[in-house]
Amino acid sequence: MTLEIVGISVLWLFLFGYVIIASVDFGAGFFNAYSAFTNKEHVLTSIIQRYLSPVWEITNVFLVFFFVGIIGFFPKTAFYYGTTLLVPASIAIVLLAVRGSYYAFATYGARISHRGYIYMYGLSGLLIPAAWSTVLTISEGGFIDLVDGAPRLDYWALFLSPLTWSIVVLAIAAVLYISAVFLTWYAWKAGDSQATELLRKYALIWSLPTIVTATGIIVELRVHNEAHFDSLLDLWWMFALSFLLFLGTVLLLWRRKSYGFAFILLVGQFFLAFSAYGVSHYPYLLYPYLTIYDGFTNEAMAISLIIAFLAGFALLLPSLYLVLRLFLFDKDYVQGKSDYHA
Amino acid sequence: MGNEESLFFSRLLTELTLSFHILYATIGVGVPLMIMVAQWVGIRKNDEHYTLLARRWARGFVITVAVGVVTGTAIGLQLSLLWPNFMELAGNAIALPLFMETFAFFFEAIFLGIYLYTWDRFEDQRKHFLLLIPVAVGASLSAVFITMVNAFMNAPGGFELVNGELVDINPILAMFTPAMPTKVAHVVSTAYMTAAFVLASIAALRMLRGSDHIYHKKALFLTMKLGLVFAVATAIIGDFSGKYLAAYQPEKLAAAEWHFETEGNASLVLFGLLDGEEVKYGIEIPYALSILAHGNPSAEVTGLEEFSPDELPPLYIHYLFDLMVTIGMGLTLLSFVYVAAKWRGWKFIESRWFRWLVVLGGPLALLAIEFGWWFTEVGRQPWVLRGIMRTEEAATTSGQVDLMLILFAGLYLVLGIGSAVVLTRMFRRNPVEEELADRAAHKGGGPA
């Protein structure tokens, strides 16, 4: 395995981590806003306060880790993506600020429960994945031109491309689906049968659009980027396996059985699909300008980054386990029987 | 929008983000240590007041750290969004500390979440205290790693420059540049110092507003003592910083001191007005510049005449430098007088005017942080990477920077007002007297 592959695999793994835990966060905000809208409040509010509030900063670091890491391993990405992503990334930062401030100001600080704030918090959960997912579209090529040696993003082409919109829809549907499945499990653990039923319903509703758009995107890639489409087909078995896991999750939810296992199957499903997509994208970071080989940093830096990563990871893993034990697997805490909030 | 405008707006947006972020970042680095000291004193003396002090500080800290996180994410991304050419070049040599900073913050975020949500969960308070150590260590290490990046920009090292490309890169040497020791020490100690004076300022304000509870007096004495310790440390480090500048960035020192001609027995000029190359109305301290630069009153200090004018920073940094130093000295004196008076039993420190001075100390300390960062950033101009890449070569070619500037200005305004409103509301609704009474009732077998 070359250093380039190690680097991109580490980053891809963290991006996957971000996708899963951030989806839970984003979706919860949206469902919360929706239940506020339909006057079914308080079902989700306590989950948001008990689980998401203590961990949102950790979620955010996964993202920071990814973009700091990609500049570290592949400094040339700063040139291509840094120049062109100014607008979508800035919008995403502002939306992330809405969420961060909601946790600090509304659920922690002064307990503001202004409706407008709840809606903004909910809506940002859909808009952030929408903004970030355009990066995936851009990476497929065809939207960036080099003008006088400087990369330019063609906003119109991006806006009018059906590929953009299907990836946006997939991102939103997947966020809601992942979140609903996780929260079904969490609500069930908390012994809240009313919330469990509601979230199970959401999970089943959003399973269909997730799988339909995912399939649709593969078809659209055939038109947009045939090279990528071909390498996707070579990995058909990974997608087939992913689909089987998807069926497993839906079946368990349908029969109201082992919600925890259903969520594990879902993580497997997304991991396979996400890896297959990533592998088929190889070696390009940006079609057709940048591959992981010509964008790579020097050897000394790559090795020190990998060592730093291993050392950091050894420190991180037990700490993350501690967080999960305290906020996720502690029955009393989850059921709201103990509150040790500062 | 031409490239000229992109450059202008990129500089403005970066300055805005940094100026806003640094307030929250400084508090974020300094306050965990203050919480730690208070909680430790509480355990040692078995004094509930100090424990509650730690707890209430921690509550406020959550709000500031949240704003610090989102603005930190913003500046992290803006480095690549606004200065892509700089990151493309510098990333090859300085990516390691940036990467390590993420881990340090990761660590801090994890334990902060645990610490906040586990008050009273442990029978033994000392176990809860242990959770705070990784928070404080993570916070300070974040500052260390990020400042290493800034030190690299001031004194790039750890590579060879061949045809505009960095080769023979040694990431460890790039972290440990000559600028690193003084810069890192200065940033960390001023963060502690500022946090102490900000917290002292809050305690003094509560007392001025009519609360004479012993809780505030303990808070004030503790923070003023800590403030004095770190103010003195900062002054000592400042002296080393002067020697670093004289040796490695003489143009920055000369511009900051309006020192035009290379000469020995150089005197230090405070403030004043510039008329050509002549300084009017300044306060002149004989030999002080030679001492600051080389530790010897007759030593020769390099003047501005030795540098080509297009490689010099703007001369207004003189005021930034002087204001920073003046505030630092003032705060040292203030805390020294307070601690000495406490010791000698002088009563004037309990007068209203003195308490107002302490209240003023918090905002002034934050202002000094701003002056310091403006000084070091503007003082490095025209370079983004001293001697290697000019700021204008580093900027983005994107045409939408002006719109983004408006977007972010709006964001920071909302976050600034929001955090101020939430903090005041949080503490006003739950005054310390009430909370102490509540806790006493709980202990006396009242309803849990």
mmCIF file of C-alpha atoms in Angstrom, chain B residues 51-281:
data_model
loop_
_atom_site.group_PDB
_atom_site.id
_atom_site.type_symbol
_atom_site.label_atom_id
_atom_site.label_comp_id
_atom_site.label_asym_id
_atom_site.label_seq_id
_atom_site.Cartn_x
_atom_site.Cartn_y
_atom_site.Cartn_z
ATOM 1 C CA THR B 51 -16.358 24.622 43.957
ATOM 2 C CA LEU B 52 -19.358 26.696 42.993
ATOM 3 C CA LEU B 53 -17.036 29.244 41.430
ATOM 4 C CA ALA B 54 -15.598 26.519 39.222
ATOM 5 C CA ARG B 55 -19.065 25.316 38.365
ATOM 6 C CA ARG B 56 -20.427 28.718 37.410
ATOM 7 C CA TRP B 57 -17.336 29.567 35.377
ATOM 8 C CA ALA B 58 -17.732 26.244 33.578
ATOM 9 C CA ARG B 59 -21.310 27.139 32.692
ATOM 10 C CA GLY B 60 -20.303 30.415 31.147
ATOM 11 C CA PHE B 61 -17.365 28.741 29.453
ATOM 12 C CA VAL B 62 -19.737 26.480 27.478
ATOM 13 C CA ILE B 63 -21.193 29.507 25.731
ATOM 14 C CA THR B 64 -17.858 31.061 24.819
ATOM 15 C CA VAL B 65 -16.366 27.760 23.733
ATOM 16 C CA ALA B 66 -19.294 27.173 21.370
ATOM 17 C CA VAL B 67 -18.681 30.479 19.618
ATOM 18 C CA GLY B 68 -14.976 29.652 19.621
ATOM 19 C CA VAL B 69 -15.676 26.337 17.905
ATOM 20 C CA VAL B 70 -17.792 27.756 15.113
ATOM 21 C CA THR B 71 -15.509 30.720 14.451
ATOM 22 C CA GLY B 72 -12.508 28.403 14.665
ATOM 23 C CA THR B 73 -14.084 26.178 12.013
ATOM 24 C CA ALA B 74 -14.600 29.334 9.956
ATOM 25 C CA ILE B 75 -10.977 30.476 10.142
ATOM 26 C CA GLY B 76 -9.755 26.941 9.531
ATOM 27 C CA LEU B 77 -11.680 26.761 6.287
ATOM 28 C CA GLN B 78 -11.030 30.374 5.327
ATOM 29 C CA LEU B 79 -7.293 29.734 5.329
ATOM 30 C CA SER B 80 -7.832 27.484 2.326
ATOM 31 C CA LEU B 81 -10.752 29.415 0.842
ATOM 32 C CA LEU B 82 -9.118 32.845 0.907
ATOM 33 C CA TRP B 83 -5.409 31.965 0.742
ATOM 34 C CA PRO B 84 -5.327 28.818 -1.438
ATOM 35 C CA ASN B 85 -1.860 29.521 -2.841
ATOM 36 C CA PHE B 86 -0.414 29.991 0.605
ATOM 37 C CA MET B 87 -1.924 26.753 1.882
ATOM 38 C CA GLU B 88 -0.799 24.879 -1.212
ATOM 39 C CA LEU B 89 2.794 25.948 -0.599
ATOM 40 C CA ALA B 90 2.891 26.054 3.197
ATOM 41 C CA GLY B 91 0.835 22.877 3.572
ATOM 42 C CA ASN B 92 3.890 20.974 2.424
ATOM 43 C CA ALA B 93 5.867 22.097 5.458
ATOM 44 C CA ILE B 94 3.478 23.127 8.205
ATOM 45 C CA ALA B 95 0.532 20.721 7.921
ATOM 46 C CA LEU B 96 1.701 18.686 10.911
ATOM 47 C CA PRO B 97 0.898 21.147 13.739
ATOM 48 C CA LEU B 98 -2.411 22.037 12.067
ATOM 49 C CA PHE B 99 -3.281 18.358 12.045
ATOM 50 C CA MET B 100 -2.175 17.915 15.645
ATOM 51 C CA GLU B 101 -4.266 20.887 16.699
ATOM 52 C CA THR B 102 -7.337 19.009 15.514
ATOM 53 C CA PHE B 103 -6.439 16.137 17.793
ATOM 54 C CA ALA B 104 -5.812 18.454 20.731
ATOM 55 C CA PHE B 105 -9.186 20.029 20.204
ATOM 56 C CA PHE B 106 -10.829 16.643 19.711
ATOM 57 C CA PHE B 107 -9.499 15.629 23.081
ATOM 58 C CA GLU B 108 -10.651 18.843 24.707
ATOM 59 C CA ALA B 109 -14.161 18.611 23.204
ATOM 60 C CA ILE B 110 -14.644 15.025 24.350
ATOM 61 C CA PHE B 111 -13.653 15.679 27.941
ATOM 62 C CA LEU B 112 -15.448 18.988 28.102
ATOM 63 C CA GLY B 113 -18.683 17.203 27.188
ATOM 64 C CA ILE B 114 -18.041 14.602 29.867
ATOM 65 C CA TYR B 115 -16.943 17.136 32.499
ATOM 66 C CA LEU B 116 -19.997 19.330 32.058
ATOM 67 C CA TYR B 117 -22.456 16.518 32.269
ATOM 68 C CA THR B 118 -20.963 14.702 35.246
ATOM 69 C CA TRP B 119 -21.169 17.240 38.087
ATOM 70 C CA ASP B 120 -22.041 15.447 41.341
ATOM 71 C CA ARG B 121 -21.938 12.124 39.571
ATOM 72 C CA PHE B 122 -18.870 10.997 41.473
ATOM 73 C CA GLU B 123 -18.747 10.479 45.214
ATOM 74 C CA ASP B 124 -15.143 11.603 45.185
ATOM 75 C CA GLN B 125 -14.845 15.165 43.799
ATOM 76 C CA ARG B 126 -11.256 14.493 42.831
ATOM 77 C CA LYS B 127 -12.378 12.082 40.107
ATOM 78 C CA HIS B 128 -14.471 14.802 38.532
ATOM 79 C CA PHE B 129 -11.523 17.158 38.813
ATOM 80 C CA LEU B 130 -9.379 14.684 36.860
ATOM 81 C CA LEU B 131 -11.715 15.023 33.873
ATOM 82 C CA LEU B 132 -10.804 18.681 33.688
ATOM 83 C CA ILE B 133 -7.112 18.026 33.130
ATOM 84 C CA PRO B 134 -7.485 16.845 29.519
ATOM 85 C CA VAL B 135 -9.753 19.863 28.870
ATOM 86 C CA ALA B 136 -7.147 22.337 30.073
ATOM 87 C CA VAL B 137 -4.253 20.463 28.464
ATOM 88 C CA GLY B 138 -6.140 20.133 25.164
ATOM 89 C CA ALA B 139 -7.034 23.825 25.167
ATOM 90 C CA SER B 140 -3.481 24.947 25.823
ATOM 91 C CA LEU B 141 -2.022 22.497 23.303
ATOM 92 C CA SER B 142 -4.401 23.829 20.648
ATOM 93 C CA ALA B 143 -2.922 27.260 21.246
ATOM 94 C CA VAL B 144 0.599 25.850 21.135
ATOM 95 C CA PHE B 145 0.084 24.092 17.784
ATOM 96 C CA ILE B 146 -1.696 26.966 16.088
ATOM 97 C CA THR B 147 0.887 29.445 17.286
ATOM 98 C CA MET B 148 3.563 27.172 15.819
ATOM 99 C CA VAL B 149 1.947 27.744 12.436
ATOM 100 C CA ASN B 150 2.014 31.492 12.989
ATOM 101 C CA ALA B 151 5.650 31.288 14.110
ATOM 102 C CA PHE B 152 6.448 29.465 10.861
ATOM 103 C CA MET B 153 4.885 32.306 8.871
ATOM 104 C CA ASN B 154 7.181 34.761 10.657
ATOM 105 C CA ALA B 155 10.371 32.736 10.468
ATOM 106 C CA PRO B 156 9.934 29.931 7.938
ATOM 107 C CA GLY B 157 12.295 27.009 8.417
ATOM 108 C CA GLY B 158 12.628 23.267 8.101
ATOM 109 C CA PHE B 159 13.024 23.188 4.304
ATOM 110 C CA GLU B 160 15.162 24.345 1.380
ATOM 111 C CA LEU B 161 13.759 26.685 -1.247
ATOM 112 C CA VAL B 162 14.641 25.605 -4.790
ATOM 113 C CA ASN B 163 12.986 27.345 -7.764
ATOM 114 C CA GLY B 164 10.024 28.481 -5.685
ATOM 115 C CA GLU B 165 9.374 25.000 -4.355
ATOM 116 C CA LEU B 166 9.943 23.663 -0.891
ATOM 117 C CA VAL B 167 12.258 20.658 -0.858
ATOM 118 C CA ASP B 168 14.104 18.671 1.797
ATOM 119 C CA ILE B 169 11.266 19.219 4.171
ATOM 120 C CA ASN B 170 11.624 18.409 7.838
ATOM 121 C CA PRO B 171 8.184 18.810 9.463
ATOM 122 C CA ILE B 172 9.615 18.798 12.993
ATOM 123 C CA LEU B 173 12.088 21.600 12.275
ATOM 124 C CA ALA B 174 9.268 23.552 10.626
ATOM 125 C CA MET B 175 7.401 23.374 13.934
ATOM 126 C CA PHE B 176 10.392 24.464 15.997
ATOM 127 C CA THR B 177 11.384 27.671 14.229
ATOM 128 C CA PRO B 178 13.298 30.456 16.026
ATOM 129 C CA ALA B 179 10.037 32.390 16.395
ATOM 130 C CA MET B 180 8.309 29.471 18.108
ATOM 131 C CA PRO B 181 9.487 29.585 21.766
ATOM 132 C CA THR B 182 8.747 33.252 22.457
ATOM 133 C CA LYS B 183 5.562 33.329 20.396
ATOM 134 C CA VAL B 184 4.046 30.212 21.931
ATOM 135 C CA ALA B 185 4.986 31.260 25.466
ATOM 136 C CA HIS B 186 3.568 34.735 24.893
ATOM 137 C CA VAL B 187 0.254 33.508 23.451
ATOM 138 C CA VAL B 188 -0.303 30.943 26.203
ATOM 139 C CA SER B 189 0.656 33.179 29.122
ATOM 140 C CA THR B 190 -1.396 36.139 27.849
ATOM 141 C CA ALA B 191 -4.376 33.817 27.433
ATOM 142 C CA TYR B 192 -4.124 32.838 31.120
ATOM 143 C CA MET B 193 -3.558 36.447 32.081
ATOM 144 C CA THR B 194 -6.526 37.699 30.086
ATOM 145 C CA ALA B 195 -8.836 34.992 31.416
ATOM 146 C CA ALA B 196 -7.860 35.919 34.977
ATOM 147 C CA PHE B 197 -8.543 39.634 34.449
ATOM 148 C CA VAL B 198 -11.834 38.986 32.649
ATOM 149 C CA LEU B 199 -13.054 36.828 35.546
ATOM 150 C CA ALA B 200 -11.769 39.388 38.064
ATOM 151 C CA SER B 201 -13.667 42.051 36.190
ATOM 152 C CA ILE B 202 -16.917 40.072 36.543
ATOM 153 C CA ALA B 203 -16.398 39.582 40.292
ATOM 154 C CA ALA B 204 -15.678 43.289 40.789
ATOM 155 C CA LEU B 205 -18.767 44.220 38.815
ATOM 156 C CA ARG B 206 -20.958 41.992 40.970
ATOM 157 C CA MET B 207 -19.583 43.711 44.073
ATOM 158 C CA LEU B 208 -20.171 47.156 42.616
ATOM 159 C CA ARG B 209 -23.724 46.154 41.843
ATOM 160 C CA GLY B 210 -24.378 45.637 45.524
ATOM 161 C CA SER B 211 -23.560 42.023 46.285
ATOM 162 C CA ASP B 212 -21.235 41.820 49.259
ATOM 163 C CA HIS B 213 -21.179 38.041 49.461
ATOM 164 C CA ILE B 214 -17.851 36.546 50.493
ATOM 165 C CA TYR B 215 -18.056 34.381 47.341
ATOM 166 C CA HIS B 216 -17.206 37.365 45.116
ATOM 167 C CA LYS B 217 -14.378 38.476 47.400
ATOM 168 C CA LYS B 218 -12.799 35.033 47.186
ATOM 169 C CA ALA B 219 -13.243 35.064 43.409
ATOM 170 C CA LEU B 220 -11.631 38.488 43.093
ATOM 171 C CA PHE B 221 -8.631 37.680 45.277
ATOM 172 C CA LEU B 222 -8.006 34.378 43.500
ATOM 173 C CA THR B 223 -8.204 35.850 39.994
ATOM 174 C CA MET B 224 -6.098 38.898 40.838
ATOM 175 C CA LYS B 225 -3.365 36.660 42.223
ATOM 176 C CA LEU B 226 -3.439 34.518 39.092
ATOM 177 C CA GLY B 227 -3.540 37.650 36.947
ATOM 178 C CA LEU B 228 -0.411 38.986 38.639
ATOM 179 C CA VAL B 229 1.509 35.733 38.180
ATOM 180 C CA PHE B 230 0.768 35.555 34.458
ATOM 181 C CA ALA B 231 1.249 39.288 33.926
ATOM 182 C CA VAL B 232 4.751 39.033 35.334
ATOM 183 C CA ALA B 233 5.409 35.923 33.228
ATOM 184 C CA THR B 234 4.195 37.813 30.157
ATOM 185 C CA ALA B 235 6.537 40.722 30.869
ATOM 186 C CA ILE B 236 9.529 38.379 31.140
ATOM 187 C CA ILE B 237 8.562 36.603 27.902
ATOM 188 C CA GLY B 238 8.065 40.007 26.258
ATOM 189 C CA ASP B 239 11.699 40.799 26.923
ATOM 190 C CA PHE B 240 12.758 37.597 25.131
ATOM 191 C CA SER B 241 10.394 38.430 22.257
ATOM 192 C CA GLY B 242 12.238 41.705 21.754
ATOM 193 C CA LYS B 243 15.524 39.820 21.462
ATOM 194 C CA TYR B 244 14.001 37.361 19.047
ATOM 195 C CA LEU B 245 12.737 40.179 16.826
ATOM 196 C CA ALA B 246 16.094 41.954 16.841
ATOM 197 C CA ALA B 247 17.814 38.777 15.718
ATOM 198 C CA TYR B 248 15.337 37.385 13.182
ATOM 199 C CA GLN B 249 12.843 40.083 12.160
ATOM 200 C CA PRO B 250 14.749 43.347 12.677
ATOM 201 C CA GLU B 251 12.483 45.205 10.229
ATOM 202 C CA LYS B 252 9.437 44.412 12.366
ATOM 203 C CA LEU B 253 11.123 45.674 15.527
ATOM 204 C CA ALA B 254 12.431 48.801 13.800
ATOM 205 C CA ALA B 255 8.980 49.588 12.386
ATOM 206 C CA ALA B 256 7.317 48.986 15.746
ATOM 207 C CA GLU B 257 9.773 51.312 17.482
ATOM 208 C CA TRP B 258 10.095 53.938 14.714
ATOM 209 C CA HIS B 259 13.796 53.328 14.770
ATOM 210 C CA PHE B 260 15.113 54.811 11.536
ATOM 211 C CA GLU B 261 18.884 54.838 11.805
ATOM 212 C CA THR B 262 21.080 51.974 12.842
ATOM 213 C CA GLU B 263 22.782 53.107 16.045
ATOM 214 C CA GLY B 264 23.990 52.132 19.498
ATOM 215 C CA ASN B 265 22.621 53.514 22.794
ATOM 216 C CA ALA B 266 19.202 53.403 21.160
ATOM 217 C CA SER B 267 16.337 54.870 23.134
ATOM 218 C CA LEU B 268 12.799 53.562 23.124
ATOM 219 C CA VAL B 269 10.028 55.918 22.033
ATOM 220 C CA LEU B 270 6.531 55.475 23.363
ATOM 221 C CA PHE B 271 3.635 56.827 21.281
ATOM 222 C CA GLY B 272 4.340 60.237 19.693
ATOM 223 C CA LEU B 273 3.640 61.554 16.196
ATOM 224 C CA LEU B 274 5.679 61.000 13.076
ATOM 225 C CA ASP B 275 6.868 64.015 11.085
ATOM 226 C CA GLY B 276 8.960 62.683 8.221
ATOM 227 C CA GLU B 277 11.553 60.644 10.042
ATOM 228 C CA GLU B 278 11.281 62.668 13.197
ATOM 229 C CA VAL B 279 9.226 61.603 16.194
ATOM 230 C CA LYS B 280 7.403 64.418 17.995
ATOM 231 C CA TYR B 281 5.702 64.430 21.388
#
